[in-house]
Amino acid sequence: MSLTTSLSPNCSGTDTVVATTPLVTFLVRVQETALGTFGEEDFDPKLYVDLSLKFNLSKTQKAFDELPRSGENGTVSVEDLKVFIATYFDDAADDLVYYDPVDFVPEPEGFLPKVKNPEVRSWALEVHALWKNLSRKVSDGVLEHSELHTLLPLPEAVVVPGSRFREVYYWDSYWVIRGLLASKMYETAKAIVTNLIFHVDTYGYVLNGGRAYYTNRSQPPLLSAMVYEIYNRTCDVELVRKALPALLKEHAFWNSEIHKVTIQDAQGCNHNLSRYYAMWNKPRPERSRKDKEAASKFLGNSEKQQFYRDVASAAESGWDFSTRWMRNTSEFSTMSTTSILPVDLNVYILKMELDIAFFANVLGNKSTVESFLEAAEARKNAINSVFWNDEMGQWLDYRLTNGTICKESETWQACNQNQNAYASNFIPLWIDLFHADAALVENVMRSFQSSGLVHAAGIATSLINSGHQWDFPNGWAPLQHMIVEGLLRSGLKEARSLAEDIAVRWIKTNYVGYKKTGAMHEKYNVQKCGEFGGGGFYKPQTGFGWSNGVVLTFLEEFGWPEDLSIGC
Ligand SMILES: OC[C@H]1O[C@H](O[C@H]2O[C@H](CO)[C@@H](O)[C@H](O)[C@H]2O)[C@H](O)[C@@H](O)[C@@H]1O
């Protein structure tokens, strides 16, 4: 098959950068100094850009500049830096205060009716109770003096992922909301959506997370899916009315010049698809020194800037980091996220288009229904034309040959489809539109079963053990959930039993991990039941919003019979 791709002809906007704040710039200096002073062991750079000022920025900066320094690198002593930090900053977590969710009760009426086993039920109630631990409200200090904080103001309460992730995250919120719905906490779920709509109204899109250093990028766009799930349970038309304008704005964002790539096939048919594209070309403030070190391979400034943009765009994808975004899977410096058309992103945007049509129908807006059904049909065709690989029975990410270089068109080659097995190759199953052809679903299911991704304790992210956290052997709750729900919705009997089998494995590994460590984890090792995941650039985290959400969702769907053991 021969296709032609065309990028925006004049590439306008591809050098777009959203300016950061003087506070973030200063905190990055503190962070780099702290790395020199305290050393690499146990160093979490994010902690420093999350600090709040006790005094105004100029007074704090002056005190910092006056610290005694020694040696070539101007190192500050441990004692001096500790005193400086204690004197001039509040703790990183002080800007969000604990909040008692208004709709939390220890055992909600009708909670997980299909869970019959008492041991599993009492664990599920403990997981349900974790919503209290993870609920926060932006402090009055942030609302009154936002210039002293990197935390961004929000109108409503939030549920955070946990541990170092002390602020709201965009795509995590979808699975948090799914769990809150199982917990019958509808008001808390709506409050999260209200906050994300506030992001769209304030910044034009939903931010990666609720901090000043996240304003240059978004995350996998699942706001419409959140509204859809809440509406399904509550029939709250007012929520739909409030959300629709924000969703239209968000749809325009993901189809703007920087995100949209048009692909022309041999028949002259144009297909529009979207890519991740962070509006940033410097080291990420939350990991500045390490990003700089990785970029030191590049001599030219524009190559460095491109690398930084690709790194930030990988963070935008939610898969930070993964071999999915690398031209050479063993070389981090070959990150090329902006030169890839990702399957999952386009599935999320397709879902957004279908949801917008659904909401417009609820509100009686016929012309929006028609135009968004048309947009969805076009994107479905694009997904099938560009990503579908008939021989493999999977949808594969597509690499643009000429990267982000501005060019009117380029010849499309079948070999530009990335044939490595990634869980994202099966995400189209999540959308009912791909279930129309039962033979195709069966083909995809077989391909999934023989892909090597299905393991004793869940679905692996990829088959490549790269040391990056979005690769083998890690399994992530969102990926388990979308594939399981997709298999389930396909209506095929065999797909349903495969879905249930994977859900049971996932619930067991979460349970055994919880019993061993007393915590729910951000990611799990799919090779070993009961073990949490590793790799990546920060220590494995606990809490954990989306893992709790997926366990509760699975237990609600599949239940747990009285006589089924939950051990590994
Ligand atoms: O600090 C490094 C990166 O941390 C975040 O990414 C990871 O945690 C998020 C919260 O659970 C999750 O949404 C994401 O999928 C994880 O990879 C953050 O989103 C990144 O932007 C940041 O660079």
XYZ file of C-alpha atoms and ligand atoms in Angstrom:
591
model
C 0.000 0.000 0.000
C 1.305 3.458 -0.771
C 0.186 6.502 1.167
C 1.401 10.068 1.161
C 1.633 12.163 4.283
C 1.440 15.887 4.320
C 2.326 18.048 7.291
C 0.937 21.535 7.707
C 2.495 23.172 4.604
C 3.934 26.212 6.368
C 4.414 24.379 9.661
C 3.087 27.411 11.458
C 3.140 27.024 15.217
C 5.606 24.134 15.333
C 8.027 26.288 17.332
C 5.296 27.172 19.853
C 6.450 27.495 23.446
C 4.335 28.407 26.472
C 6.439 30.647 28.728
C 7.122 29.454 32.245
C 6.914 31.600 35.389
C 9.846 33.317 37.176
C 9.025 31.167 40.227
C 9.483 27.915 38.274
C 12.744 29.204 36.795
C 14.028 30.051 40.272
C 12.967 26.713 41.789
C 14.867 24.920 39.015
C 18.006 26.760 40.189
C 17.341 25.602 43.757
C 16.772 22.066 42.454
C 20.075 21.995 40.552
C 21.954 23.371 43.558
C 20.292 20.767 45.799
C 21.404 17.967 43.481
C 25.011 19.194 43.795
C 24.681 19.471 47.581
C 22.709 16.355 48.527
C 23.861 14.021 45.732
C 21.937 11.648 43.496
C 20.906 9.064 46.075
C 17.212 9.389 46.926
C 17.097 12.738 45.123
C 13.685 13.620 43.717
C 13.968 16.785 41.602
C 10.194 17.260 41.540
C 10.192 18.012 45.269
C 12.002 21.327 44.672
C 9.655 22.672 42.010
C 6.752 21.839 44.327
C 8.046 24.014 47.186
C 6.013 27.075 48.235
C 7.652 30.397 49.124
C 7.232 31.846 52.618
C 8.285 35.312 51.421
C 8.160 37.046 48.064
C 10.327 35.825 45.203
C 12.844 38.681 45.170
C 13.604 38.374 48.910
C 13.999 34.585 48.546
C 16.167 34.913 45.462
C 18.411 37.440 47.194
C 18.944 35.102 50.158
C 19.685 32.232 47.748
C 22.219 34.283 45.783
C 23.974 35.218 49.021
C 24.507 31.615 50.148
C 28.235 30.813 50.595
C 29.453 28.627 47.696
C 32.646 26.677 47.177
C 34.495 24.844 44.427
C 34.217 25.095 40.643
C 30.506 24.279 40.648
C 29.655 26.738 43.408
C 28.428 24.014 45.754
C 26.434 25.062 48.825
C 27.074 23.101 52.041
C 24.446 20.644 53.302
C 23.952 22.643 56.482
C 23.522 26.019 54.700
C 21.094 24.627 52.151
C 19.006 22.848 54.781
C 18.733 26.060 56.812
C 17.911 28.101 53.694
C 15.146 25.687 52.658
C 13.653 25.512 56.159
C 13.705 29.316 56.465
C 12.324 30.285 53.077
C 9.992 27.464 52.011
C 6.924 25.637 53.204
C 6.809 21.881 52.683
C 5.981 20.660 49.198
C 2.701 19.115 50.299
C 1.432 22.137 52.289
C -0.320 23.822 49.373
C -3.010 21.127 49.157
C -4.902 20.393 52.351
C -6.704 17.200 53.356
C -10.373 17.335 52.514
C -13.229 15.183 53.761
C -15.185 14.178 50.672
C -18.829 15.191 51.200
C -20.175 11.948 49.748
C -17.899 9.413 51.445
C -19.517 6.808 53.675
C -17.579 3.782 54.994
C -19.890 1.299 53.244
C -22.070 2.831 50.528
C -25.472 1.302 49.882
C -25.297 -1.117 46.967
C -21.477 -1.215 47.042
C -20.017 -3.969 44.794
C -23.056 -6.277 45.045
C -21.350 -9.106 43.140
C -18.434 -9.398 45.601
C -19.487 -12.283 47.853
C -16.145 -13.372 49.326
C -15.776 -11.669 52.779
C -11.982 -11.334 52.532
C -12.222 -9.599 49.152
C -15.110 -7.462 50.326
C -13.248 -6.186 53.342
C -10.197 -5.369 51.175
C -12.433 -3.571 48.655
C -13.796 -1.462 51.528
C -10.217 -0.583 52.520
C -9.466 0.454 48.928
C -12.709 2.464 48.906
C -11.561 4.199 52.131
C -8.372 5.314 50.373
C -10.410 8.020 48.581
C -10.344 9.866 51.904
C -6.511 9.711 52.007
C -6.227 11.019 48.464
C -8.813 13.829 48.657
C -7.443 17.363 48.814
C -8.474 20.969 48.433
C -6.204 23.782 47.208
C -5.185 25.734 50.340
C -6.401 29.267 51.022
C -2.749 30.365 50.798
C -2.659 29.367 47.115
C -5.948 31.114 46.374
C -4.820 34.317 48.119
C -1.151 34.400 46.981
C -0.847 32.251 43.880
C 2.502 33.950 43.039
C 4.136 32.049 45.936
C 3.124 28.609 44.673
C 3.616 26.364 41.667
C 0.348 24.679 42.579
C -2.395 26.136 40.397
C -5.684 27.297 41.893
C -8.748 25.099 41.322
C -12.371 25.752 42.273
C -13.200 22.296 43.654
C -11.714 19.436 45.642
C -9.370 17.000 43.882
C -8.284 13.381 44.173
C -4.521 13.042 43.708
C -2.703 9.901 42.468
C -0.542 9.715 45.626
C 3.008 10.041 47.043
C 5.145 12.386 44.865
C 2.136 13.066 42.645
C 0.593 15.628 44.985
C -1.565 17.382 42.413
C -4.379 16.430 40.074
C -3.375 14.604 36.837
C -5.428 14.654 33.692
C -5.708 11.099 32.411
C -5.358 9.516 35.900
C -8.638 11.292 36.718
C -10.584 9.064 34.309
C -9.828 5.908 36.351
C -10.182 7.759 39.624
C -13.670 8.743 38.462
C -14.501 5.180 37.385
C -13.583 4.044 40.914
C -15.505 6.896 42.543
C -18.591 5.840 40.594
C -18.223 2.289 41.946
C -17.917 3.949 45.382
C -21.118 5.941 44.686
C -19.194 9.205 45.192
C -20.900 11.124 42.396
C -20.298 14.615 43.827
C -16.548 14.033 44.135
C -16.483 12.721 40.566
C -18.318 15.826 39.292
C -15.965 18.126 41.226
C -12.986 16.623 39.372
C -14.674 17.272 36.028
C -15.490 20.855 37.089
C -11.779 21.414 37.777
C -10.749 20.060 34.384
C -13.350 22.266 32.657
C -11.812 25.157 34.595
C -8.439 24.223 33.035
C -9.953 24.425 29.541
C -11.584 27.787 30.310
C -8.359 29.172 31.783
C -5.621 27.706 29.569
C -7.455 26.478 26.459
C -6.840 22.783 27.186
C -6.620 20.411 30.146
C -3.140 20.538 31.653
C -0.910 17.489 32.209
C -1.293 18.220 35.910
C -2.149 21.026 38.310
C 1.271 22.732 38.543
C 2.751 25.788 36.831
C 5.415 23.644 35.102
C 2.716 21.514 33.427
C 1.052 24.384 31.532
C 2.952 23.660 28.300
C 1.333 20.307 27.613
C -1.804 18.239 28.081
C -2.220 14.486 28.622
C -4.308 11.768 26.938
C -7.637 13.547 26.378
C -10.268 11.668 28.352
C -12.450 14.515 29.659
C -15.382 13.548 27.416
C -15.103 9.934 28.606
C -15.287 11.138 32.240
C -18.420 13.203 31.556
C -19.954 10.272 29.656
C -19.488 7.847 32.550
C -20.863 10.309 35.124
C -23.849 11.137 32.921
C -24.564 7.433 32.470
C -24.932 7.017 36.225
C -26.535 10.326 37.191
C -28.401 11.605 34.088
C -27.096 15.057 35.074
C -27.977 17.172 32.025
C -26.546 20.304 33.658
C -23.123 18.675 33.776
C -23.390 17.937 30.059
C -24.447 21.540 29.352
C -21.446 22.833 31.306
C -18.999 20.407 29.681
C -19.946 20.673 26.016
C -18.348 24.095 25.251
C -15.118 22.949 26.952
C -15.121 19.727 24.937
C -15.557 21.638 21.674
C -12.584 23.811 22.644
C -10.528 20.771 23.585
C -11.382 19.090 20.287
C -10.119 22.179 18.417
C -6.879 22.053 20.455
C -6.127 18.455 19.470
C -6.839 19.267 15.841
C -4.833 22.499 15.746
C -1.895 23.090 13.349
C 0.690 21.622 15.719
C -1.265 18.431 16.404
C -2.862 17.628 13.087
C -1.141 15.651 10.340
C -2.899 14.900 7.059
C -2.147 11.625 5.343
C -3.064 11.063 1.742
C -3.492 7.525 0.469
C -2.782 6.233 -3.051
C -6.361 6.929 -4.075
C -5.926 10.600 -3.186
C -8.055 10.263 -0.070
C -7.021 12.554 2.831
C -6.946 11.264 6.422
C -6.481 13.606 9.372
C -4.809 12.218 12.474
C -3.306 13.810 15.589
C 0.017 13.560 17.406
C 1.382 14.649 20.788
C 3.156 17.992 20.588
C 4.266 19.736 23.799
C 4.644 23.506 23.626
C 8.056 23.378 25.259
C 11.651 23.049 24.024
C 13.754 23.144 27.206
C 14.514 20.649 29.989
C 11.401 19.752 31.985
C 11.537 21.766 35.233
C 10.628 18.658 37.240
C 13.782 16.906 36.009
C 16.009 19.643 34.690
C 19.592 18.424 35.207
C 18.901 14.905 33.928
C 17.169 16.194 30.803
C 20.170 18.448 30.158
C 22.565 15.519 30.584
C 20.553 13.461 28.094
C 20.585 16.355 25.623
C 24.340 16.859 25.916
C 24.778 14.340 23.055
C 23.520 17.004 20.694
C 25.836 19.789 19.668
C 23.382 22.084 17.914
C 20.855 24.192 19.760
C 17.977 23.304 17.453
C 18.680 19.562 17.878
C 18.663 20.031 21.655
C 15.391 21.951 21.462
C 13.821 19.231 19.325
C 14.976 16.583 21.812
C 13.478 18.514 24.741
C 10.205 18.894 22.845
C 10.114 15.157 22.149
C 10.793 14.387 25.826
C 8.015 16.756 26.980
C 5.697 15.298 24.322
C 6.363 11.793 25.688
C 5.308 13.155 29.098
C 2.196 14.515 27.368
C 1.441 11.009 26.043
C 1.257 9.667 29.615
C 3.803 7.015 28.525
C 6.890 8.664 29.954
C 9.015 6.942 29.047
C 8.789 4.074 26.595
C 10.621 2.595 23.624
C 7.438 3.448 21.732
C 8.793 6.956 21.266
C 12.401 6.030 20.364
C 13.811 5.462 16.897
C 16.430 3.186 18.464
C 14.872 1.309 21.372
C 18.113 1.248 23.355
C 18.984 4.914 22.928
C 17.030 7.533 24.895
C 18.447 10.359 22.788
C 16.507 9.013 19.781
C 13.210 10.154 21.289
C 10.965 11.248 18.441
C 7.485 11.478 19.928
C 6.387 14.369 17.705
C 7.210 12.298 14.587
C 4.819 9.536 15.564
C 1.093 9.236 14.988
C -0.059 7.248 18.054
C -2.923 4.748 17.855
C -4.233 5.427 21.379
C -4.311 9.233 21.091
C -6.460 8.944 17.977
C -8.754 6.456 19.685
C -9.261 8.947 22.545
C -10.044 11.739 20.081
C -12.447 9.449 18.214
C -14.148 8.727 21.538
C -14.276 12.495 22.189
C -16.010 12.977 18.813
C -18.569 10.264 19.536
C -19.174 11.616 23.041
C -19.611 15.180 21.765
C -22.211 13.909 19.272
C -23.951 12.048 22.119
C -23.973 15.110 24.419
C -25.162 17.398 21.598
C -28.031 14.971 21.082
C -28.899 15.136 24.792
C -29.025 18.937 24.463
C -30.928 18.825 21.159
C -28.175 20.420 19.069
C -28.706 18.581 15.753
C -26.014 20.277 13.650
C -23.288 19.444 16.197
C -24.528 15.839 16.291
C -24.186 15.565 12.515
C -20.798 17.234 12.209
C -19.272 15.176 15.031
C -20.651 11.889 13.755
C -19.051 12.760 10.427
C -15.750 13.627 12.141
C -15.870 10.302 14.028
C -16.538 8.331 10.854
C -13.608 10.075 9.150
C -11.252 9.361 12.057
C -12.347 5.732 12.207
C -11.491 5.416 8.509
C -8.146 7.161 9.113
C -7.329 4.781 11.979
C -8.109 1.802 9.780
C -6.225 3.168 6.744
C -3.063 4.274 8.505
C -2.704 2.102 11.614
C -4.393 -1.204 10.792
C -2.068 -4.081 9.897
C -4.090 -6.961 8.528
C -1.331 -9.544 8.763
C -0.690 -8.825 12.426
C -4.314 -8.182 13.375
C -3.256 -5.050 15.292
C -3.322 -1.276 14.929
C 0.257 0.042 14.818
C 1.723 3.480 15.533
C 2.905 5.215 12.372
C 6.275 6.985 12.086
C 6.506 10.065 9.876
C 9.583 9.537 7.691
C 10.595 13.148 7.718
C 9.829 13.677 11.354
C 8.572 17.116 12.186
C 10.485 18.720 9.338
C 8.081 20.942 7.413
C 7.288 19.283 4.135
C 4.148 19.292 2.032
C 4.048 15.551 1.537
C 6.055 12.377 1.863
C 5.594 8.899 0.520
C 4.071 6.583 3.078
C 5.755 3.205 3.521
C 4.230 0.155 5.179
C 7.535 -0.267 7.037
C 6.839 2.994 8.874
C 4.295 1.173 10.985
C 5.996 0.253 14.260
C 5.601 -3.548 14.403
C 6.693 -3.921 18.037
C 3.962 -5.263 20.301
C 2.615 -2.570 22.635
C -0.567 -2.709 24.697
C -1.618 0.451 22.835
C -1.944 -1.614 19.627
C -5.175 -3.030 21.087
C -6.751 0.153 22.467
C -9.190 0.533 19.496
C -11.049 -2.432 21.021
C -12.202 0.009 23.716
C -14.494 1.726 21.179
C -17.756 0.050 20.120
C -17.302 1.326 16.557
C -14.576 -1.309 16.089
C -16.842 -4.164 17.186
C -19.133 -4.152 14.139
C -17.203 -6.944 12.409
C -17.139 -10.010 14.692
C -14.526 -11.768 12.513
C -12.185 -8.788 12.892
C -12.620 -8.726 16.678
C -11.835 -12.423 16.774
C -8.728 -11.854 14.671
C -7.577 -9.054 17.037
C -8.282 -11.217 20.078
C -6.160 -14.082 18.687
C -3.412 -11.623 17.855
C -3.567 -10.261 21.403
C -3.422 -13.767 22.928
C -0.348 -14.694 20.905
C 1.344 -11.271 21.187
C 3.373 -12.221 24.278
C 1.781 -9.350 26.205
C -0.486 -11.506 28.391
C 1.310 -12.661 31.565
C 0.598 -14.338 34.884
C -0.219 -11.042 36.585
C -1.692 -8.977 33.771
C -0.964 -7.306 30.446
C 2.595 -6.107 29.843
C 3.057 -2.639 28.368
C 5.494 -3.950 25.744
C 7.874 -6.857 25.156
C 11.020 -4.747 25.465
C 12.792 -4.700 28.828
C 14.289 -1.234 28.365
C 14.371 -0.100 31.985
C 11.771 2.543 31.136
C 8.587 2.386 33.155
C 6.183 2.174 30.188
C 7.792 -1.048 28.924
C 8.175 -4.699 29.962
C 7.688 -6.057 32.608
C 5.447 -3.280 33.913
C 1.678 -3.451 33.740
C -0.388 -0.311 34.276
C -3.969 -0.137 35.530
C -5.303 2.060 32.683
C -4.070 -0.332 30.005
C -5.530 -3.386 31.775
C -8.831 -1.583 32.082
C -9.221 -0.356 28.503
C -8.334 -3.739 26.997
C -10.505 -5.700 29.435
C -13.455 -3.347 28.906
C -12.920 -3.478 25.132
C -12.948 -7.290 25.084
C -16.024 -7.283 27.275
C -17.946 -4.810 25.123
C -17.194 -6.746 21.937
C -20.000 -9.119 22.884
C -17.999 -12.244 21.939
C -18.307 -15.008 24.511
C -14.650 -15.957 24.294
C -13.584 -12.323 24.566
C -15.640 -11.962 27.737
C -13.968 -14.922 29.380
C -10.513 -13.636 28.370
C -11.445 -10.240 29.827
C -12.549 -11.831 33.087
C -9.415 -13.960 33.272
C -7.174 -10.879 32.925
C -9.261 -8.903 35.435
C -8.940 -11.743 37.987
C -5.154 -11.867 37.533
C -4.963 -8.088 37.966
C -7.167 -8.039 41.071
C -5.055 -10.831 42.625
C -1.745 -9.073 42.040
C -3.138 -5.821 43.483
C -4.523 -7.693 46.501
C -1.375 -9.680 47.276
C 0.782 -6.564 46.745
C -1.471 -4.670 49.163
C -1.268 -7.383 51.803
C 2.537 -7.542 51.507
C 3.238 -3.804 51.514
C 0.109 -2.210 52.975
C -0.313 -0.062 49.877
C -1.750 0.135 46.387
C 0.908 0.766 43.745
C 1.239 2.941 40.679
C 2.332 0.008 38.451
C 2.891 -3.748 38.817
C 5.319 -6.367 37.528
C 3.170 -8.608 35.320
C 5.593 -11.530 35.552
C 5.275 -11.919 39.308
C 1.939 -11.889 41.061
C 1.955 -9.518 44.043
C 5.016 -7.497 42.967
C 4.965 -3.844 42.126
C 6.717 -2.416 39.070
C 9.974 -0.526 38.727
C 12.236 1.151 36.198
C 11.949 4.748 35.070
C 13.393 7.885 36.570
C 11.673 8.016 39.944
C 11.020 5.577 42.776
C 7.860 3.446 42.471
C 4.950 5.342 44.015
C 2.033 4.254 46.186
C -1.477 5.564 46.781
C -2.623 5.083 44.052
C -5.521 6.763 42.291
C -5.875 4.813 39.056
C -4.973 1.425 40.558
C -7.684 1.859 43.199
C -10.146 2.958 40.533
C -9.484 -0.020 38.267
C -9.689 -2.601 41.074
C -13.068 -1.221 42.198
C -14.307 -1.077 38.588
C -13.264 -4.690 37.910
C -14.831 -5.878 41.177
C -18.045 -4.071 40.314
C -18.163 -5.644 36.854
C -17.031 -9.197 37.545
C -17.665 -9.564 41.282
C -15.850 -12.241 43.294
C -17.512 -15.574 44.215
C -17.511 -16.675 47.824
C -15.379 -19.768 47.183
C -12.724 -18.276 44.870
C -9.354 -17.800 46.559
C -7.680 -14.416 46.083
C -4.109 -15.605 46.700
C -1.551 -15.793 43.876
O 7.862 13.505 37.033
C 7.918 12.739 35.884
C 6.601 12.644 35.148
O 5.577 12.296 36.087
C 4.270 12.186 35.578
O 4.110 10.986 34.809
C 3.811 9.803 35.488
O 2.865 9.967 36.532
C 1.576 10.507 36.170
C 0.740 10.565 37.415
O 0.389 9.266 37.844
C 0.923 9.688 35.041
O -0.172 10.380 34.544
C 1.918 9.427 33.903
O 1.333 8.512 32.996
C 3.203 8.830 34.476
O 4.110 8.503 33.468
C 3.879 13.385 34.722
O 2.640 13.179 34.093
C 4.919 13.708 33.675
O 4.554 14.838 32.956
C 6.238 13.936 34.405
O 7.229 14.326 33.509
